[in-house]
Amino acid sequence: MQIYVCVKHVPDTAAKITVVGGTGFAETCKFVINPYDEYGVEEAVQIVSRAGQGEVVIVTVGRENAVNTMRSALALGAHRGILVKTDAQFLDSNLTSQALKKAIVQDGSPDIIFTGKQSIDSEGMQTPYRLAQALGLPVATEVVDVKINDRRAVVEREIGGGSREVVEMPLPCVIGATKGLNEPHYPKLPDIMRAKKKEIRKIDIRALGVDIADGPTQILKLDPVPERSRAKMLQGSTREMVEELVRRLKEEAKVL
Amino acid sequence: MAKIGVLIETSDEGVKEANGGVITAARGEAGNEIYAFVLNAKAADCRNALQQYGVAKVVEVSADAAAWVSSPDLQARALAEAIKHFEISTLLGLSSAQGRDLLARLAALIDAPLVQDCSGINLAEGTVKKSHFSGKTFATIKLNGNLRICSIRPNTIEAQPAPVEAEVLTFQAAVQDPGGLVVKEVKKTAPGSVELTEANIIITGGRPIGAAENYKILRECAEVLGAAVGASRAVVDAGFAPHSMQVGQTGKTVSPKLYIACGLSGSVQHFAGMKTSRVIVAINTDKDAPIFNKCDYGLVGDLFEIVPVLTAVLKEQPQ
Ligand SMILES: Cc1cc2nc3c(=O)[nH]c(=O)nc-3n(C[C@H](O)[C@H](O)[C@H](O)COP(=O)(O)OP(=O)(O)OC[C@H]3O[C@@H](n4cnc5c(N)ncnc54)[C@H](O)[C@@H]3O)c2cc1C
Ligand SMILES: Nc1ncnc2c1ncn2[C@@H]1O[C@H](COP(=O)(O)O)[C@@H](O)[C@H]1O
């Protein structure tokens, strides 16, 4: 099994985001592996270890410091990494998927490509589809269960309203992971040490022939969202508080 | 006047209510001509629900292939033909699991710009607003090109009626199933539950819920409100609620008009999934709970005491 996992280096969910220069943010905050991609790494490592042979390769499009995130994916048991170097955190999904495709095709022939269902920074929700289209492969995302048998993948997707869709695809295919697929394990110290010695090959995005000037979407502006202020605290007995709440929801907030 | 397409989502009960906001967005300032594309229902059955929001043409899209229902790739191909045929300049849909999936397949197929989960749109400028960093910032994004695709987050654009008489059309696409992917079945894991992301009102129980059966008091209140019931990760991890009920960073992102948080501390990761709700109410025993610093109305007290009273008071209200 040759499995590639697309892993993005993103600000931690708890990080404070400070907008800088209108369309960027202060990248001094803590960065982590995109949480959905971590489920992909865990699943890939488990599949290869069950198969008893194969390789898990981490592919990241990002800045030089994304190697830290790649190391944490390697500590989960992936074998090596490829970093496609860019100058900016935000890159159009179309260009990102072109870069991922070229990096993967240049490296080997995938049996499975895992991604997350979305990046938690730009929330694009489309890279796996564009990557699959570029490679001519079938794709399913928001996947919570994967079974591989006889070169076919049977996956389950959560589709809302408490329903799940069961989808079958031949390998190779692209699978977008989400929470529920597995529980990523905590790497042990020796795993972290070993990860430091694993190979990370670096390629400049321009060397792959991706024209980064030519994105079909453009961020014009990034605006911080002010936090809500302190709640209006309702007073009195339980019944009085509740009656006051219902009155305010009707008359003041007009949501009932 | 531009021709704007709307991908309509239907359920067993017919046209989903959440489409109303998407059609309203499609009307724009200029009074665009709106084409509603229906893939998995009869256009004639959807006409009444759609024309009240200003849809001019209801187009039933199909292809002559046995794989229609089981192949989203075939549906994307048929939709691509339909929007070409009707010269659509912008296609909108719902940001639901199914809406996002089909629109992403389509955008990849025809190499069109796509922005998912938008909460505002300016059709004349070709710009949209959407959350970045789980609602900590909002980005204004420009879509270049002659054909743009956007999915709209449910409840972020209020549906406003603008009744017209709609025409019903059919469009049979001459496309083949590319093969590969097959949808084998749809499993109902929690039958009859209101989909969280499309609900107008959500009531959520946090860690102190303590047991699956205790959700009953929230469900009773939800029934009176017409609300959906949510959970925090603490409850899901403890096995008291399925992951499909989880709101937050690693659960669902919701934007209801009213969010009632019962026994939640107000973690950043939970807020990541619901901070764009219009009004947030918190019920918590701890008067210093962080959630009270970032919501609209606060009630200090035990949820097991307050929620049943809320249900009773709501029942007493004149309709
Ligand atoms: C990467 C990552 C992703 C995460 N994703 C999510 C996510 O998607 N969704 C999510 O919810 N969390 C998520 N979390 C977890 C999150 O950080 C919190 O741990 C979790 O949200 C806490 O849940 P809670 O508010 O229900 O419980 P607690 O934080 O334990 O709060 C319980 C609250 O209930 C109050 N209380 C106690 N008894 C009562 C009573 N009888 N009546 C009323 N109030 C009472 C307490 O005062 C307290 O404030 C994530 C964490 C990480 C690290
Ligand atoms: N810069 C990137 N490097 C590696 N993988 C990425 C990158 N951007 C997106 N992806 C993958 O595509 C998934 C969906 O991203 P998005 O379309 O941005 O929401 C992510 O979960 C990643 O697996």
XYZ file of C-alpha atoms and ligand atoms in Angstrom:
651
model
C 0.000 0.000 0.000
C 1.371 3.380 -1.028
C -0.634 6.016 0.852
C -0.250 9.777 0.604
C -1.761 12.045 3.246
C -2.287 15.748 2.533
C -1.562 17.619 5.738
C -1.959 21.342 6.259
C -0.102 23.455 8.791
C -2.730 25.698 10.452
C -3.124 28.008 13.462
C -4.324 26.176 16.584
C -8.073 26.414 17.203
C -7.456 28.195 20.483
C -4.988 30.705 18.977
C -5.855 34.369 18.942
C -5.936 35.611 15.356
C -4.663 39.144 14.786
C -5.363 40.532 11.330
C -2.322 42.169 9.725
C -2.197 44.228 6.550
C -5.849 43.740 5.644
C -5.619 40.215 4.207
C -3.108 38.427 6.415
C -2.663 37.546 10.081
C 0.130 37.486 12.638
C 1.728 34.096 12.030
C 3.464 34.166 15.392
C 0.586 32.171 16.937
C 0.813 28.458 17.694
C 0.424 26.219 14.632
C -0.756 22.601 14.612
C -1.578 19.802 12.199
C -5.040 20.463 10.715
C -7.194 18.276 13.034
C -9.107 16.532 10.223
C -5.857 15.640 8.472
C -4.667 13.970 11.669
C -7.497 11.426 11.324
C -6.213 10.770 7.801
C -2.664 10.174 9.047
C -3.875 7.820 11.785
C -6.025 5.826 9.345
C -3.198 5.575 6.788
C -0.735 4.364 9.420
C -3.227 1.762 10.654
C -3.953 0.500 7.113
C -0.253 0.115 6.284
C 0.489 -1.573 9.577
C -2.395 -4.027 9.063
C -1.233 -4.733 5.507
C 2.253 -5.405 6.892
C 3.861 -3.502 4.022
C 3.706 -0.144 2.342
C 4.487 3.442 3.031
C 2.735 6.573 4.307
C 3.960 9.826 2.764
C 2.947 13.228 4.153
C 2.452 15.974 1.542
C 2.194 19.587 2.628
C 1.923 22.812 0.660
C 3.117 25.569 2.937
C 5.882 27.740 4.241
C 9.198 26.453 5.490
C 7.967 26.317 9.115
C 5.307 23.756 8.129
C 8.029 21.136 8.695
C 7.163 21.262 12.411
C 3.658 20.085 11.644
C 5.005 17.477 9.241
C 7.248 16.137 12.023
C 4.220 15.620 14.241
C 2.563 13.633 11.427
C 5.768 11.596 11.071
C 5.699 10.960 14.840
C 2.276 9.358 14.368
C 4.004 6.736 12.203
C 4.183 8.182 8.688
C 7.408 7.311 6.894
C 8.548 10.469 5.106
C 7.342 13.826 3.863
C 7.292 16.143 0.880
C 6.992 19.888 1.469
C 5.942 22.045 -1.452
C 7.215 25.457 -0.447
C 5.090 28.581 -0.860
C 5.388 32.146 0.385
C 1.942 32.574 1.914
C -0.426 30.740 4.263
C -3.442 31.295 2.028
C -3.240 29.745 -1.422
C -6.237 29.251 -3.689
C -7.628 25.684 -3.460
C -7.215 25.153 -7.176
C -3.502 25.985 -7.038
C -3.060 23.950 -3.849
C -4.561 20.882 -5.481
C -2.371 21.311 -8.577
C 0.692 21.458 -6.331
C -0.420 18.395 -4.348
C -1.102 16.460 -7.539
C 2.262 17.259 -9.105
C 4.148 16.463 -5.913
C 2.378 13.099 -5.579
C 2.654 12.048 -9.226
C 6.340 12.942 -9.274
C 6.916 10.789 -6.197
C 5.051 7.569 -6.874
C 1.718 5.945 -7.590
C -0.820 6.222 -4.789
C -3.226 3.479 -3.743
C -5.065 5.874 -1.450
C -4.788 9.613 -0.853
C -6.144 10.849 2.460
C -7.061 14.468 3.120
C -9.137 16.135 5.814
C -12.677 17.271 5.090
C -11.610 20.910 5.469
C -8.832 23.236 6.538
C -9.694 24.948 9.798
C -8.093 28.225 8.711
C -9.478 28.986 5.241
C -12.351 26.460 5.428
C -12.187 25.858 1.668
C -13.969 22.459 1.712
C -12.947 21.548 -1.842
C -9.271 20.580 -2.159
C -9.912 16.791 -2.120
C -12.417 17.151 -4.966
C -10.068 19.222 -7.109
C -7.172 16.881 -6.382
C -9.291 13.847 -7.316
C -10.469 15.490 -10.534
C -6.893 16.402 -11.487
C -5.842 12.775 -10.978
C -8.987 11.256 -12.512
C -9.816 9.427 -9.266
C -13.077 8.923 -7.350
C -13.476 10.917 -4.129
C -15.621 10.898 -0.982
C -15.248 13.288 1.962
C -16.645 13.751 5.481
C -15.779 10.084 5.912
C -16.226 8.430 9.333
C -15.551 4.797 8.425
C -13.175 3.124 5.936
C -12.924 -0.540 4.954
C -10.459 -1.726 2.300
C -10.976 -5.106 0.665
C -9.882 -6.537 -2.676
C -8.686 -3.149 -3.951
C -12.048 -1.553 -3.171
C -12.830 1.022 -0.490
C -16.194 1.030 1.253
C -16.607 4.255 3.209
C -19.363 5.846 5.271
C -20.091 9.552 5.159
C -22.161 11.553 7.600
C -24.759 13.428 5.577
C -26.836 15.121 8.252
C -30.237 14.457 9.756
C -28.702 11.485 11.548
C -28.054 9.630 8.268
C -24.975 7.999 6.805
C -24.234 7.286 3.178
C -22.354 4.112 2.292
C -20.107 4.645 -0.737
C -17.988 2.164 -2.664
C -15.005 3.109 -4.830
C -12.152 1.218 -6.472
C -8.582 2.041 -5.434
C -6.850 4.355 -6.068
C -9.167 6.952 -4.564
C -9.222 10.112 -2.476
C -10.746 9.992 1.017
C -11.512 13.104 3.096
C -11.469 12.246 6.800
C -13.502 13.744 9.610
C -13.916 13.210 13.340
C -15.280 9.784 14.167
C -13.006 7.927 11.729
C -10.578 6.942 14.510
C -8.874 8.234 17.658
C -5.392 9.525 16.779
C -2.934 8.103 19.317
C -0.453 10.194 21.300
C 3.060 9.677 19.963
C 5.586 8.412 22.508
C 8.930 10.112 23.056
C 10.896 7.564 20.923
C 8.404 8.157 18.077
C 9.026 11.886 18.319
C 12.794 11.352 18.320
C 12.597 8.989 15.346
C 10.422 11.488 13.452
C 13.230 14.047 13.627
C 15.437 11.793 11.491
C 12.814 10.960 8.858
C 13.254 12.423 5.397
C 11.384 15.587 4.384
C 12.039 16.493 0.771
C 11.452 20.138 -0.141
C 10.421 21.446 -3.545
C 9.599 25.023 -4.468
C 6.060 25.372 -5.829
C 7.416 27.188 -8.890
C 9.689 24.256 -9.674
C 6.520 22.147 -10.001
C 5.232 24.533 -12.673
C 2.267 25.913 -10.734
C 1.511 29.517 -11.684
C 0.684 31.047 -8.314
C -0.216 34.437 -9.798
C -3.259 32.913 -11.412
C -5.754 31.961 -8.673
C -9.466 31.863 -9.534
C -10.339 33.299 -6.115
C -8.754 36.140 -4.202
C -9.052 37.277 -0.598
C -9.799 41.005 -0.710
C -10.133 41.597 2.998
C -9.995 39.840 6.362
C -12.060 41.364 9.169
C -11.844 40.343 12.817
C -15.166 39.422 14.413
C -15.654 41.232 17.714
C -16.407 38.903 20.637
C -19.846 39.131 22.139
C -19.896 41.125 25.337
C -21.065 39.931 28.757
C -24.533 38.420 28.939
C -27.553 40.209 30.301
C -27.995 38.181 33.507
C -31.616 37.474 34.360
C -32.673 37.680 38.006
C -35.232 36.202 40.356
C -36.671 32.747 40.962
C -36.359 30.084 38.279
C -39.859 30.863 37.045
C -39.228 34.628 37.019
C -35.948 34.219 35.106
C -37.557 31.951 32.549
C -40.550 34.242 32.011
C -38.227 37.211 31.613
C -36.127 35.222 29.115
C -39.127 34.266 26.996
C -40.403 37.853 27.031
C -37.003 39.205 25.939
C -36.559 36.570 23.243
C -39.925 37.607 21.840
C -39.867 41.372 22.237
C -36.209 42.384 22.363
C -34.363 39.760 20.292
C -37.432 38.815 18.196
C -36.327 35.210 17.733
C -39.426 33.485 19.099
C -30.365 41.027 -15.562
C -28.276 37.994 -14.776
C -29.366 34.383 -14.858
C -28.727 32.871 -11.458
C -29.045 29.161 -10.784
C -30.019 27.627 -7.469
C -29.398 23.962 -6.718
C -32.477 22.910 -4.728
C -32.242 20.436 -1.898
C -35.209 18.211 -1.169
C -36.022 15.642 1.491
C -38.822 13.106 1.821
C -41.021 16.008 2.947
C -40.323 18.074 -0.178
C -38.321 21.274 -0.671
C -36.163 21.956 2.402
C -37.032 25.188 4.162
C -33.386 26.275 4.127
C -33.563 26.815 0.328
C -35.571 30.000 0.938
C -32.525 31.968 2.086
C -30.464 30.763 -0.868
C -33.133 31.847 -3.365
C -33.442 35.199 -1.590
C -29.655 35.622 -1.987
C -29.955 34.777 -5.688
C -32.481 37.564 -6.289
C -29.864 40.211 -5.442
C -30.621 43.893 -5.908
C -31.167 43.692 -9.611
C -34.056 41.244 -9.664
C -32.199 38.435 -11.413
C -33.888 35.664 -13.362
C -33.728 32.623 -11.117
C -33.474 29.053 -12.365
C -34.060 26.413 -9.704
C -32.448 23.046 -10.521
C -34.158 20.018 -9.029
C -32.285 16.712 -9.299
C -34.057 14.235 -7.084
C -37.712 15.257 -7.077
C -40.472 16.237 -9.490
C -40.190 19.887 -10.507
C -43.975 20.260 -10.495
C -44.104 19.179 -6.841
C -41.516 21.803 -5.915
C -43.054 24.663 -7.884
C -45.258 26.119 -5.128
C -42.515 26.094 -2.533
C -40.060 27.760 -4.935
C -42.111 30.386 -6.743
C -43.027 32.104 -3.480
C -39.404 33.255 -3.238
C -39.207 34.468 -6.816
C -37.994 31.460 -8.816
C -38.875 32.025 -12.498
C -38.068 28.561 -13.869
C -38.065 25.245 -12.084
C -35.870 22.876 -14.079
C -35.999 19.147 -13.467
C -32.578 17.819 -14.422
C -32.106 14.171 -15.298
C -29.983 11.846 -17.398
C -30.882 8.605 -19.045
C -28.851 6.336 -16.841
C -29.611 3.701 -14.275
C -26.908 5.162 -12.033
C -28.701 8.495 -11.496
C -29.479 8.112 -7.805
C -26.277 6.286 -6.916
C -23.777 8.463 -8.753
C -23.079 12.015 -7.573
C -20.482 12.270 -10.356
C -23.202 11.630 -12.945
C -25.399 14.268 -11.289
C -22.524 16.766 -11.361
C -22.070 16.098 -15.085
C -25.779 16.608 -15.778
C -25.800 19.802 -13.721
C -22.773 21.060 -15.684
C -24.710 20.561 -18.932
C -27.801 22.250 -17.518
C -26.036 25.411 -16.373
C -24.288 25.664 -19.740
C -27.579 25.212 -21.590
C -29.419 27.863 -19.551
C -26.402 30.249 -19.594
C -26.191 30.515 -15.822
C -23.566 32.979 -14.560
C -23.686 32.110 -10.855
C -24.863 28.897 -9.235
C -25.814 28.887 -5.574
C -26.695 26.020 -3.276
C -26.931 25.076 0.362
C -23.844 24.428 2.431
C -25.064 21.051 3.657
C -23.181 17.758 3.395
C -24.956 16.982 0.113
C -24.928 20.517 -1.279
C -21.229 21.008 -0.661
C -20.432 17.595 -2.115
C -22.266 18.122 -5.399
C -21.087 21.726 -5.850
C -17.465 20.729 -5.206
C -17.732 17.886 -7.733
C -19.190 20.325 -10.257
C -16.601 23.066 -9.615
C -13.741 20.584 -9.953
C -15.266 19.084 -13.109
C -15.700 22.373 -14.984
C -12.792 24.116 -13.235
C -14.913 26.980 -11.894
C -14.165 29.063 -8.810
C -16.089 27.894 -5.742
C -16.516 29.343 -2.273
C -18.244 27.081 0.236
C -20.237 28.032 3.306
C -20.719 31.725 2.469
C -22.713 33.898 4.832
C -23.164 36.821 2.476
C -22.967 37.440 -1.249
C -22.758 40.430 -3.580
C -23.714 39.125 -7.016
C -22.974 42.370 -8.860
C -19.402 42.513 -7.567
C -18.844 38.766 -7.574
C -17.762 38.792 -3.950
C -18.774 36.729 -0.942
C -18.198 36.783 2.791
C -17.215 33.679 4.658
C -15.818 32.589 7.981
C -12.096 31.946 8.339
C -10.572 30.492 11.525
C -13.940 29.137 12.773
C -15.650 32.486 12.872
C -12.778 34.460 14.418
C -12.510 36.451 11.211
C -14.619 36.951 8.109
C -12.998 37.075 4.693
C -14.282 38.946 1.670
C -13.427 36.837 -1.355
C -13.613 37.680 -5.053
C -14.501 34.935 -7.514
C -12.985 35.510 -10.963
C -14.378 34.149 -14.210
C -17.707 33.945 -16.017
C -19.202 31.161 -13.966
C -19.075 31.207 -10.202
C -20.285 28.680 -7.663
C -21.123 29.333 -4.020
C -22.724 27.361 -1.219
C -24.540 29.363 1.440
C -24.500 28.534 5.149
C -28.074 27.727 6.260
C -29.887 30.480 8.179
C -27.312 33.199 7.438
C -29.474 34.886 4.802
C -33.054 35.390 5.838
C -35.692 34.068 3.426
C -37.954 36.825 2.111
C -40.982 35.981 0.000
C -41.332 37.547 -3.472
C -44.068 35.522 -5.144
C -44.117 34.993 -8.913
C -45.583 32.386 -11.273
C -42.870 29.864 -12.074
C -42.569 27.871 -15.270
C -41.740 24.161 -15.060
C -39.107 22.789 -17.466
C -37.269 19.529 -17.884
C -33.681 19.090 -18.976
C -32.403 15.717 -20.022
C -28.602 15.776 -20.105
C -26.733 13.636 -22.632
C -24.044 12.473 -20.215
C -22.592 9.175 -19.075
C -21.768 7.984 -15.593
C -17.960 8.189 -15.325
C -18.168 5.102 -13.101
C -15.984 4.414 -10.115
C -17.969 5.738 -7.213
C -21.289 4.153 -6.231
C -23.584 5.159 -3.373
C -24.717 1.786 -2.032
C -27.238 2.848 0.612
C -28.295 5.526 3.061
C -28.417 4.352 6.670
C -30.632 6.145 9.151
C -28.768 6.183 12.442
C -31.051 8.546 14.362
C -34.400 8.572 12.574
C -36.593 11.659 12.664
C -33.961 13.984 14.088
C -33.995 17.584 12.863
C -30.715 18.329 11.051
C -28.670 20.573 13.316
C -27.156 22.754 10.625
C -30.533 23.624 9.150
C -32.398 24.220 12.407
C -33.621 27.730 13.309
C -33.303 27.005 17.010
C -30.857 24.669 18.771
C -30.805 23.581 22.394
C -27.552 21.950 23.493
C -26.644 19.936 26.556
C -23.093 19.847 27.945
C -21.167 17.615 30.333
C -23.616 17.794 33.317
C -26.229 15.984 31.210
C -24.438 12.908 32.546
C -26.471 10.194 30.788
C -28.064 9.603 27.397
C -31.586 9.381 28.850
C -31.246 12.847 30.387
C -31.494 14.354 26.919
C -35.201 13.731 27.304
C -35.692 17.057 29.105
C -33.936 18.878 26.251
C -35.905 16.967 23.631
C -39.196 17.924 25.295
C -38.217 21.576 25.236
C -36.982 21.238 21.630
C -40.315 19.852 20.581
C -42.169 22.924 21.837
C -39.623 25.210 20.165
C -39.352 23.267 16.900
C -35.653 23.053 17.724
C -32.860 20.552 17.122
C -30.849 19.107 20.013
C -27.056 19.407 20.139
C -24.215 18.181 22.338
C -20.738 19.258 23.374
C -17.734 17.059 22.748
C -17.564 16.211 26.434
C -20.947 14.459 26.103
C -20.085 12.767 22.795
C -16.769 11.479 24.131
C -18.563 10.102 27.185
C -20.832 8.161 24.823
C -24.067 9.935 25.827
C -24.753 11.365 22.363
C -23.750 10.413 18.790
C -21.105 12.457 16.984
C -23.779 13.679 14.550
C -25.088 15.815 17.448
C -21.744 17.452 18.246
C -21.413 21.185 17.711
C -17.978 22.770 17.497
C -14.563 22.734 15.935
C -14.613 18.994 15.301
C -18.387 18.749 15.057
C -20.940 20.796 13.169
C -20.919 24.491 12.433
C -24.327 26.024 13.013
C -25.849 29.493 12.700
C -29.354 29.298 14.154
C -31.269 32.398 15.155
C -31.421 31.104 18.745
C -28.883 28.866 20.519
C -29.636 27.712 24.062
C -26.541 26.296 25.811
C -27.390 24.219 28.883
C -24.452 23.255 31.097
C -21.654 24.350 28.775
C -18.577 26.147 30.037
C -18.041 28.120 26.818
C -14.872 26.490 25.419
C -13.218 28.067 22.385
C -13.706 24.837 20.434
C -17.429 24.694 21.139
C -17.842 28.362 20.260
C -16.012 27.746 16.995
C -19.112 25.878 15.861
C -21.848 28.221 17.064
C -20.521 31.704 17.625
C -22.303 33.043 14.537
C -25.692 32.200 16.074
C -27.847 35.321 16.215
C -28.827 35.063 19.907
C -27.090 32.855 22.482
C -28.650 31.967 25.841
C -26.611 30.208 28.541
C -27.855 28.232 31.528
C -25.107 27.371 34.026
C -24.867 26.726 37.785
C -21.628 28.693 38.012
C -22.165 32.452 37.875
C -18.503 32.848 36.853
C -18.654 30.348 33.979
C -16.739 31.803 30.980
C -19.741 31.346 28.712
C -21.527 34.241 30.441
C -18.826 36.576 29.132
C -19.688 35.904 25.497
C -23.406 35.360 25.144
C -26.589 37.435 25.120
C -28.721 36.203 28.035
C -27.571 34.305 31.106
C -29.510 32.265 33.674
C -27.627 31.032 36.747
C -29.061 27.730 37.903
C -29.363 23.981 37.433
C -30.346 22.982 33.911
C -32.401 20.075 35.299
C -34.531 22.649 37.094
C -34.598 25.477 34.550
C -35.208 23.559 31.310
C -38.491 21.894 32.425
C -39.762 25.305 33.588
C -38.779 26.778 30.223
C -40.705 24.005 28.467
C -43.746 24.690 30.640
C -43.630 28.477 30.132
C -43.264 28.054 26.367
C -46.280 25.742 26.307
C -48.329 28.441 28.051
C -47.497 31.064 25.414
C -50.253 32.150 23.040
C -49.405 30.914 19.520
C -8.789 19.914 19.038
C -9.990 20.021 19.918
C -11.246 19.997 19.314
C -12.412 20.117 20.087
N -13.621 20.120 19.450
C -14.735 20.315 20.193
C -16.018 20.379 19.567
O -16.168 20.233 18.341
N -17.105 20.608 20.331
C -17.019 20.763 21.701
O -18.074 20.978 22.323
N -15.842 20.674 22.305
C -14.698 20.444 21.595
N -13.503 20.327 22.247
C -13.511 20.209 23.727
C -13.610 21.528 24.447
O -12.316 22.066 24.611
C -14.258 21.358 25.842
O -13.540 20.408 26.556
C -15.717 20.922 25.780
O -16.420 21.707 24.857
C -16.346 21.058 27.145
O -17.667 20.628 27.126
P -18.756 21.181 28.118
O -18.855 22.669 28.022
O -19.978 20.382 27.889
O -18.200 20.726 29.555
P -17.419 21.527 30.723
O -16.340 22.361 30.161
O -17.105 20.504 31.699
O -18.522 22.499 31.290
C -19.651 22.102 31.977
C -20.331 23.342 32.535
O -21.586 22.986 33.087
C -21.782 23.686 34.318
N -22.707 22.851 35.109
C -22.418 21.791 35.907
N -23.547 21.236 36.388
C -24.568 21.963 35.885
C -25.992 21.864 35.998
N -26.581 20.907 36.713
N -26.746 22.791 35.348
C -26.157 23.771 34.601
N -24.836 23.902 34.487
C -24.049 22.999 35.087
C -20.423 23.867 34.889
O -20.395 25.027 35.713
C -19.547 24.051 33.640
O -19.411 25.420 33.289
C -12.321 20.207 21.502
C -11.067 20.219 22.100
C -9.903 20.134 21.343
C -8.591 20.162 22.033
N -1.732 23.617 1.849
C -2.124 22.343 1.977
N -1.215 21.351 2.132
C -1.601 20.059 2.264
N -2.886 19.668 2.250
C -3.830 20.611 2.102
C -3.518 21.992 1.956
N -4.673 22.682 1.828
C -5.667 21.768 1.901
N -5.172 20.529 2.057
C -5.917 19.256 2.227
O -7.246 19.426 1.755
C -8.183 19.290 2.832
C -9.330 20.235 2.621
O -8.852 21.567 2.602
P -9.739 22.814 2.180
O -10.286 22.565 0.838
O -8.780 23.969 2.227
O -10.798 22.952 3.242
C -7.360 19.530 4.086
O -7.969 18.884 5.195
C -6.015 18.927 3.704
O -6.021 17.519 3.844
